[in-house]
mmCIF file of C-alpha atoms in Angstrom:
data_model
loop_
_atom_site.group_PDB
_atom_site.id
_atom_site.type_symbol
_atom_site.label_atom_id
_atom_site.label_comp_id
_atom_site.label_asym_id
_atom_site.label_seq_id
_atom_site.Cartn_x
_atom_site.Cartn_y
_atom_site.Cartn_z
ATOM 1 C CA MET A 17 25.358 -15.483 21.496
ATOM 2 C CA LEU A 18 21.614 -16.792 21.919
ATOM 3 C CA TYR A 19 19.462 -16.264 18.712
ATOM 4 C CA TYR A 20 16.748 -14.656 20.867
ATOM 5 C CA GLU A 21 18.744 -12.205 22.063
ATOM 6 C CA ALA A 22 20.601 -11.418 18.788
ATOM 7 C CA ILE A 23 17.134 -10.898 17.716
ATOM 8 C CA GLN A 24 16.580 -8.379 20.018
ATOM 9 C CA ILE A 25 19.797 -6.531 18.781
ATOM 10 C CA PHE A 26 18.105 -6.562 15.236
ATOM 11 C CA TYR A 27 15.093 -5.085 16.459
ATOM 12 C CA ARG A 28 16.516 -2.499 18.247
ATOM 13 C CA ASP A 29 18.181 -1.722 14.443
ATOM 14 C CA CYS A 30 14.705 -1.700 12.848
ATOM 15 C CA LEU A 31 13.535 0.706 15.412
ATOM 16 C CA GLY A 32 16.689 3.010 14.542
ATOM 17 C CA ARG A 33 15.943 2.952 11.172
ATOM 18 C CA MET A 34 12.478 4.140 11.861
ATOM 19 C CA LEU A 35 10.347 1.372 10.296
ATOM 20 C CA SER A 36 7.199 0.836 10.286
ATOM 21 C CA GLU A 37 5.305 -0.616 13.579
ATOM 22 C CA ARG A 38 3.333 -3.345 11.007
ATOM 23 C CA THR A 39 6.812 -4.101 9.473
ATOM 24 C CA ILE A 40 9.301 -4.851 12.596
ATOM 25 C CA GLN A 41 5.532 -7.203 13.683
ATOM 26 C CA ASN A 42 5.907 -8.805 10.993
ATOM 27 C CA TYR A 43 10.005 -9.894 11.024
ATOM 28 C CA SER A 44 8.712 -10.320 14.929
ATOM 29 C CA GLU A 45 6.430 -13.052 13.595
ATOM 30 C CA TYR A 46 8.595 -14.978 11.098
ATOM 31 C CA LEU A 47 11.995 -14.877 13.223
ATOM 32 C CA LYS A 48 9.858 -16.252 16.327
ATOM 33 C CA GLY A 49 8.620 -18.454 13.826
ATOM 34 C CA PHE A 50 12.589 -19.465 12.636
ATOM 35 C CA GLY A 51 13.499 -19.749 16.387
ATOM 36 C CA MET A 52 10.860 -22.401 17.729
ATOM 37 C CA TYR A 53 12.143 -24.178 14.613
ATOM 38 C CA LEU A 54 15.730 -24.145 15.632
ATOM 39 C CA GLN A 55 14.772 -25.211 19.301
ATOM 40 C CA ARG A 56 12.792 -28.336 17.575
ATOM 41 C CA ILE A 57 16.477 -29.178 16.297
ATOM 42 C CA GLY A 58 18.379 -28.392 19.194
ATOM 43 C CA LYS A 59 20.012 -24.778 18.120
ATOM 44 C CA SER A 60 19.886 -22.058 20.746
ATOM 45 C CA ASN A 61 23.104 -19.884 19.397
ATOM 46 C CA ILE A 62 23.267 -17.830 16.416
ATOM 47 C CA GLU A 63 27.116 -19.054 15.103
ATOM 48 C CA GLU A 64 25.251 -22.440 15.096
ATOM 49 C CA ILE A 65 23.255 -21.815 12.418
ATOM 50 C CA THR A 66 24.019 -22.715 9.204
ATOM 51 C CA GLU A 67 22.477 -22.617 5.110
ATOM 52 C CA ALA A 68 21.224 -26.214 5.653
ATOM 53 C CA ASP A 69 19.079 -25.051 8.296
ATOM 54 C CA VAL A 70 17.762 -22.412 6.438
ATOM 55 C CA LEU A 71 17.130 -24.769 3.943
ATOM 56 C CA ASP A 72 15.346 -27.582 5.982
ATOM 57 C CA TYR A 73 13.330 -24.305 7.513
ATOM 58 C CA PHE A 74 12.450 -23.490 4.453
ATOM 59 C CA ALA A 75 11.195 -27.107 2.983
ATOM 60 C CA TYR A 76 9.381 -27.875 6.710
ATOM 61 C CA LYS A 77 7.338 -24.319 6.100
ATOM 62 C CA ARG A 78 6.755 -25.022 2.143
ATOM 63 C CA LYS A 79 4.041 -28.224 3.477
ATOM 64 C CA THR A 80 1.489 -25.391 5.427
ATOM 65 C CA CYS A 81 2.400 -22.382 3.517
ATOM 66 C CA CYS A 82 2.300 -20.701 0.052
ATOM 67 C CA GLU A 83 5.244 -19.386 -1.715
ATOM 68 C CA GLY A 84 4.703 -15.673 -0.562
ATOM 69 C CA THR A 85 4.451 -16.707 3.249
ATOM 70 C CA ILE A 86 7.744 -18.463 2.482
ATOM 71 C CA LYS A 87 9.413 -15.287 0.714
ATOM 72 C CA HIS A 88 8.601 -12.939 3.935
ATOM 73 C CA ASN A 89 10.319 -15.592 5.847
ATOM 74 C CA PHE A 90 12.987 -15.129 3.829
ATOM 75 C CA ILE A 91 13.766 -11.490 3.823
ATOM 76 C CA ALA A 92 12.729 -10.989 7.697
ATOM 77 C CA ILE A 93 15.385 -13.920 8.281
ATOM 78 C CA ARG A 94 18.298 -12.558 5.779
ATOM 79 C CA ALA A 95 17.677 -8.971 7.064
ATOM 80 C CA CYS A 96 18.456 -9.973 10.665
ATOM 81 C CA PHE A 97 21.074 -11.953 9.570
ATOM 82 C CA LYS A 98 22.283 -9.056 7.388
ATOM 83 C CA CYS A 99 22.464 -6.743 10.544
ATOM 84 C CA LEU A 100 23.469 -9.104 12.768
ATOM 85 C CA VAL A 101 27.140 -9.560 9.927
ATOM 86 C CA SER A 102 27.191 -5.626 10.147
ATOM 87 C CA ARG A 103 27.498 -5.498 13.435
ATOM 88 C CA HIS A 104 29.861 -7.990 13.775
ATOM 89 C CA ILE A 105 28.237 -10.676 16.016
ATOM 90 C CA ILE A 106 28.796 -13.488 13.055
ATOM 91 C CA HIS A 107 30.794 -13.467 10.248
ATOM 92 C CA THR A 108 28.926 -14.741 7.575
ATOM 93 C CA ASN A 109 24.899 -14.482 6.480
ATOM 94 C CA PRO A 110 23.932 -18.478 6.203
ATOM 95 C CA LEU A 111 20.890 -16.725 3.576
ATOM 96 C CA ASP A 112 23.730 -15.563 1.347
ATOM 97 C CA GLY A 113 23.716 -18.486 -0.901
ATOM 98 C CA ILE A 114 20.224 -19.006 -0.904
ATOM 99 C CA PRO A 115 18.284 -17.760 -3.951
ATOM 100 C CA LYS A 116 15.352 -15.616 -2.747
ATOM 101 C CA PRO A 117 11.809 -17.498 -2.997
ATOM 102 C CA ARG A 118 10.138 -16.839 -6.558
ATOM 103 C CA VAL A 119 6.480 -16.219 -6.136
ATOM 104 C CA PRO A 120 3.862 -16.464 -9.113
ATOM 105 C CA LYS A 121 3.225 -13.027 -9.978
ATOM 106 C CA LYS A 122 -0.134 -11.340 -9.401
ATOM 107 C CA VAL A 123 -2.382 -10.453 -11.774
ATOM 108 C CA VAL A 124 -2.700 -6.178 -10.568
ATOM 109 C CA GLN A 125 -6.531 -5.296 -9.242
ATOM 110 C CA SER A 126 -7.999 -1.920 -10.621
ATOM 111 C CA PHE A 127 -11.407 -0.807 -11.950
ATOM 112 C CA ASN A 128 -12.341 0.735 -15.420
ATOM 113 C CA ARG A 129 -13.842 3.933 -16.049
ATOM 114 C CA GLU A 130 -17.727 3.016 -15.681
ATOM 115 C CA GLU A 131 -16.854 0.921 -12.034
ATOM 116 C CA VAL A 132 -15.013 3.977 -10.633
ATOM 117 C CA GLN A 133 -18.347 6.231 -11.312
ATOM 118 C CA ALA A 134 -20.630 3.775 -10.120
ATOM 119 C CA ILE A 135 -18.641 3.415 -7.040
ATOM 120 C CA LEU A 136 -18.860 7.353 -6.441
ATOM 121 C CA ASN A 137 -22.085 7.278 -7.512
ATOM 122 C CA ALA A 138 -22.914 4.853 -4.916
ATOM 123 C CA PHE A 139 -23.542 7.269 -2.087
ATOM 124 C CA ASP A 140 -25.976 9.452 -0.807
ATOM 125 C CA LYS A 141 -24.073 12.849 -1.072
ATOM 126 C CA ASN A 142 -26.978 14.737 0.888
ATOM 127 C CA THR A 143 -26.098 12.826 4.389
ATOM 128 C CA PHE A 144 -22.759 13.804 6.254
ATOM 129 C CA ALA A 145 -21.728 9.910 6.403
ATOM 130 C CA GLY A 146 -22.751 9.210 2.894
ATOM 131 C CA PHE A 147 -20.495 12.820 1.217
ATOM 132 C CA ARG A 148 -17.687 11.781 3.896
ATOM 133 C CA ASN A 149 -17.719 8.073 2.262
ATOM 134 C CA TYR A 150 -17.810 9.998 -1.410
ATOM 135 C CA THR A 151 -14.814 12.480 -0.299
ATOM 136 C CA ILE A 152 -12.873 8.832 1.067
ATOM 137 C CA MET A 153 -12.944 7.039 -2.175
ATOM 138 C CA SER A 154 -12.791 10.097 -3.856
ATOM 139 C CA ILE A 155 -9.468 10.796 -2.374
ATOM 140 C CA LEU A 156 -8.132 6.720 -2.485
ATOM 141 C CA PHE A 157 -9.310 7.062 -6.882
ATOM 142 C CA SER A 158 -7.045 10.689 -6.516
ATOM 143 C CA THR A 159 -4.113 10.538 -4.623
ATOM 144 C CA GLY A 160 -3.478 6.466 -4.481
ATOM 145 C CA LEU A 161 -2.966 7.052 -0.317
ATOM 146 C CA ARG A 162 -3.061 3.803 1.537
ATOM 147 C CA LYS A 163 -6.015 3.393 3.463
ATOM 148 C CA GLY A 164 -3.656 3.664 6.928
ATOM 149 C CA GLU A 165 -2.156 7.016 5.004
ATOM 150 C CA MET A 166 -5.501 8.623 4.816
ATOM 151 C CA LEU A 167 -6.720 7.872 7.965
ATOM 152 C CA LYS A 168 -4.038 9.298 9.884
ATOM 153 C CA LEU A 169 -4.699 13.120 8.131
ATOM 154 C CA ASN A 170 -4.883 15.541 10.280
ATOM 155 C CA LEU A 171 -6.933 18.949 9.636
ATOM 156 C CA SER A 172 -3.437 20.556 9.296
ATOM 157 C CA ASP A 173 -1.695 17.685 7.119
ATOM 158 C CA VAL A 174 -4.247 18.668 4.203
ATOM 159 C CA TYR A 175 -3.267 22.414 2.865
ATOM 160 C CA LEU A 176 -6.010 23.663 0.164
ATOM 161 C CA ASP A 177 -4.100 27.087 -0.414
ATOM 162 C CA ILE A 178 -1.046 24.915 -1.930
ATOM 163 C CA ASP A 179 -3.467 22.176 -2.961
ATOM 164 C CA SER A 180 -1.511 19.471 -1.466
ATOM 165 C CA MET A 181 -1.295 17.244 1.855
ATOM 166 C CA LYS A 182 1.913 15.984 3.961
ATOM 167 C CA VAL A 183 1.505 12.298 4.338
ATOM 168 C CA ASN A 184 3.000 9.797 6.801
ATOM 169 C CA GLY A 185 4.077 6.811 4.945
ATOM 170 C CA LYS A 186 5.961 3.968 5.839
ATOM 171 C CA GLY A 187 8.677 3.947 8.154
ATOM 172 C CA ASN A 188 7.039 7.684 9.215
ATOM 173 C CA LYS A 189 8.668 9.154 5.996
ATOM 174 C CA GLU A 190 7.054 12.049 5.248
ATOM 175 C CA ARG A 191 6.025 13.162 1.680
ATOM 176 C CA TYR A 192 3.324 16.118 -0.176
ATOM 177 C CA VAL A 193 1.039 14.564 -2.326
ATOM 178 C CA PRO A 194 -1.007 16.844 -4.738
ATOM 179 C CA ILE A 195 -4.512 17.523 -4.484
ATOM 180 C CA SER A 196 -6.171 18.344 -8.228
ATOM 181 C CA PRO A 197 -9.015 20.705 -8.618
ATOM 182 C CA VAL A 198 -11.880 18.451 -8.440
ATOM 183 C CA LEU A 199 -10.946 16.947 -5.291
ATOM 184 C CA HIS A 200 -10.220 20.392 -4.313
ATOM 185 C CA ARG A 201 -13.951 21.201 -4.859
ATOM 186 C CA ILE A 202 -14.944 18.172 -2.226
ATOM 187 C CA ILE A 203 -12.626 18.275 0.134
ATOM 188 C CA PHE A 204 -13.632 22.178 0.458
ATOM 189 C CA THR A 205 -17.400 20.750 0.121
ATOM 190 C CA TYR A 206 -16.604 18.029 2.850
ATOM 191 C CA LEU A 207 -14.581 20.212 5.804
ATOM 192 C CA LYS A 208 -17.891 22.847 5.333
ATOM 193 C CA LYS A 209 -20.238 19.544 6.018
ATOM 194 C CA ARG A 210 -17.775 18.533 8.700
ATOM 195 C CA ARG A 211 -18.204 21.980 10.252
ATOM 196 C CA GLU A 212 -21.836 21.955 10.009
ATOM 197 C CA TYR A 213 -22.139 18.226 11.008
ATOM 198 C CA LEU A 214 -19.916 19.049 14.636
ATOM 199 C CA LYS A 215 -22.326 22.175 15.548
ATOM 200 C CA GLU A 216 -25.175 20.574 14.973
ATOM 201 C CA LYS A 217 -24.502 17.140 16.719
ATOM 202 C CA SER A 218 -22.694 19.617 19.491
ATOM 203 C CA LEU A 219 -19.144 17.228 19.040
ATOM 204 C CA ASN A 220 -15.586 18.376 19.729
ATOM 205 C CA ASP A 221 -13.359 18.655 16.962
ATOM 206 C CA ASN A 222 -10.064 16.385 17.437
ATOM 207 C CA GLY A 223 -8.765 17.752 14.884
ATOM 208 C CA ALA A 224 -8.513 14.673 12.635
ATOM 209 C CA PHE A 225 -9.365 14.927 8.802
ATOM 210 C CA ILE A 226 -11.709 12.040 8.019
ATOM 211 C CA ILE A 227 -14.303 11.241 11.514
ATOM 212 C CA SER A 228 -17.107 8.716 12.086
ATOM 213 C CA CYS A 229 -20.523 9.989 13.062
ATOM 214 C CA THR A 230 -19.594 10.655 16.465
ATOM 215 C CA GLY A 231 -16.798 12.603 15.999
ATOM 216 C CA CYS A 232 -14.046 10.333 16.137
ATOM 217 C CA ARG A 233 -11.026 9.530 13.983
ATOM 218 C CA PHE A 234 -12.634 7.676 11.479
ATOM 219 C CA THR A 235 -10.828 3.658 11.741
ATOM 220 C CA LYS A 236 -9.772 0.990 9.454
ATOM 221 C CA GLY A 237 -12.751 -1.341 11.095
ATOM 222 C CA GLY A 238 -14.997 2.200 10.088
ATOM 223 C CA LEU A 239 -13.636 2.184 6.211
ATOM 224 C CA GLY A 240 -13.859 -1.671 6.447
ATOM 225 C CA ASN A 241 -17.300 -1.456 6.928
ATOM 226 C CA VAL A 242 -17.920 0.948 3.712
ATOM 227 C CA PHE A 243 -16.073 -1.691 1.959
ATOM 228 C CA PHE A 244 -18.391 -4.187 2.993
ATOM 229 C CA LYS A 245 -21.703 -2.415 2.058
ATOM 230 C CA LEU A 246 -19.724 -1.865 -1.425
ATOM 231 C CA LYS A 247 -19.443 -5.212 -1.369
ATOM 232 C CA GLN A 248 -22.792 -6.268 -0.708
ATOM 233 C CA SER A 249 -24.136 -5.056 -4.332
ATOM 234 C CA LYS A 250 -24.655 -7.773 -7.324
ATOM 235 C CA HIS A 251 -22.140 -5.800 -9.341
ATOM 236 C CA GLN A 252 -19.143 -7.512 -11.386
ATOM 237 C CA TRP A 253 -16.338 -4.906 -9.001
ATOM 238 C CA ALA A 254 -18.447 -5.778 -5.911
ATOM 239 C CA ASN A 255 -15.753 -8.259 -4.849
ATOM 240 C CA ARG A 256 -12.540 -6.486 -6.272
ATOM 241 C CA VAL A 257 -13.515 -3.718 -3.132
ATOM 242 C CA SER A 258 -10.464 -2.468 -1.131
ATOM 243 C CA ALA A 259 -8.180 0.867 -0.498
ATOM 244 C CA HIS A 260 -5.466 -1.248 -2.827
ATOM 245 C CA THR A 261 -7.968 -1.601 -5.690
ATOM 246 C CA TRP A 262 -8.209 2.260 -5.462
ATOM 247 C CA ARG A 263 -4.477 2.593 -4.730
ATOM 248 C CA HIS A 264 -3.520 0.664 -8.470
ATOM 249 C CA THR A 265 -6.992 2.416 -10.060
ATOM 250 C CA PHE A 266 -4.867 5.346 -9.473
ATOM 251 C CA ALA A 267 -1.777 4.323 -10.449
ATOM 252 C CA LYS A 268 -3.304 3.025 -13.810
ATOM 253 C CA PHE A 269 -5.064 6.328 -14.806
ATOM 254 C CA PHE A 270 -2.338 7.848 -14.032
ATOM 255 C CA LEU A 271 -0.105 6.366 -16.404
ATOM 256 C CA LEU A 272 -3.272 6.152 -19.108
ATOM 257 C CA ASN A 273 -3.146 9.218 -18.812
ATOM 258 C CA GLY A 274 0.216 10.326 -19.782
ATOM 259 C CA GLY A 275 1.959 10.280 -16.468
ATOM 260 C CA ASP A 276 5.569 9.104 -15.921
ATOM 261 C CA LEU A 277 6.685 6.694 -13.912
ATOM 262 C CA PHE A 278 9.216 8.499 -11.495
ATOM 263 C CA SER A 279 6.405 11.062 -11.019
ATOM 264 C CA LEU A 280 3.982 8.456 -10.313
ATOM 265 C CA GLN A 281 7.263 6.214 -8.021
ATOM 266 C CA LYS A 282 7.078 9.737 -5.444
ATOM 267 C CA ILE A 283 3.789 10.490 -5.099
ATOM 268 C CA LEU A 284 2.874 7.036 -3.740
ATOM 269 C CA GLY A 285 5.593 6.614 -1.815
ATOM 270 C CA HIS A 286 7.804 3.763 -3.060
ATOM 271 C CA GLU A 287 11.892 4.298 -2.599
ATOM 272 C CA ASP A 288 12.056 1.640 -5.144
ATOM 273 C CA ILE A 289 11.400 2.543 -8.359
ATOM 274 C CA GLU A 290 10.508 -1.294 -9.428
ATOM 275 C CA SER A 291 7.934 -1.096 -6.624
ATOM 276 C CA THR A 292 5.928 1.236 -9.103
ATOM 277 C CA ARG A 293 6.642 -0.752 -12.202
ATOM 278 C CA ILE A 294 3.788 -2.943 -11.409
ATOM 279 C CA TYR A 295 1.063 -0.495 -12.253
ATOM 280 C CA ILE A 296 3.214 -0.661 -15.905
ATOM 281 C CA GLU A 297 0.713 -4.143 -16.635
ATOM 282 C CA LEU A 298 -2.466 -3.068 -18.860
ATOM 283 C CA THR A 299 -4.894 -5.370 -20.265
ATOM 284 C CA LYS A 300 -5.266 -5.812 -24.178
ATOM 285 C CA GLU A 301 -8.249 -3.592 -24.309
ATOM 286 C CA GLU A 302 -6.364 -0.785 -22.603
ATOM 287 C CA ILE A 303 -3.063 -1.683 -24.980
ATOM 288 C CA ARG A 304 -5.536 -1.677 -27.741
ATOM 289 C CA LEU A 305 -6.811 2.289 -26.688
ATOM 290 C CA GLN A 306 -3.656 3.803 -26.044
ATOM 291 C CA ASN A 307 -1.767 2.144 -29.328
ATOM 292 C CA ASP A 308 -5.130 4.268 -30.700
ATOM 293 C CA LYS A 309 -3.782 7.005 -29.324
ATOM 294 C CA TYR A 310 -0.134 7.329 -29.585
ATOM 295 C CA ASN A 311 0.435 5.236 -32.737
ATOM 296 C CA PRO A 312 3.085 7.318 -34.442
ATOM 297 C CA LEU A 313 2.075 5.992 -37.897
ATOM 298 C CA ASP A 314 -1.606 6.852 -36.984
ATOM 299 C CA ASN A 315 -1.264 10.328 -35.169
ATOM 300 C CA THR A 316 1.460 12.095 -37.147
ATOM 301 C CA LYS A 317 0.739 14.229 -40.432
ATOM 302 C CA TRP A 318 2.653 11.388 -43.091
ATOM 303 C CA GLN A 319 1.785 11.413 -46.618
ATOM 304 C CA TYR A 320 0.004 8.336 -46.933
ATOM 305 C CA TYR A 321 -1.991 6.140 -49.424
#
């Protein structure tokens, strides 16, 4: 079977497993690049591809790509061949004997308490746009939602009566994320301002939870503009402003405040607990504060001199 015929089977398998559109697009990009390399070396049939071909391809990519990109290529190609083996199209996976590329551990960026307060105070809450942006940052900080998950929320997904929101996560998997008492009050006020703004501007309500000043669903580009304006400030936190930094910040404070890793996994929508463990990393100052708070010798009624 030709390589490009075989990978179409893999794409159909991805759709059947309800992988996200972005994941499938990434797989497609990496597999297309591998296919172009195979053409250059004169291999067109899927059965002809060997472990040596894959290793040569990674060596070729390392001339222009970082280890992170090599790792993503490895994951995509391995997943494809694993699927083809399970479908009995090929007998063995040429990547079985190749270890996954090791990528240097990234430092998890987050905000401290003072930085969180500064960002939340950066908006004019007397205007609709200002309060909407304040609400967005509060949601990201209080729930750890991915930006795409938040922007896809509809009014019908937010249940203030039971303090919960229905989130459509990766792979179209739904989960329910709690709404804290403070976030409840912020969202309640936002919804009131949202209704008043649409009425004042004579705009139709399209049912989107977060809306632009024209009444349309707020987009990633619109959120990017909000982050861009924050990054124009001269504060130390400016270059770290992103939805993912908020996600890390939520996770860090959740754990620092006594939350457990398994509950955090469910809230963040991670399938694998290992994906959640990266948030255990704390700074020296955070470790010291936690020790002051929980050290057994200092926080138990021992009799000592």
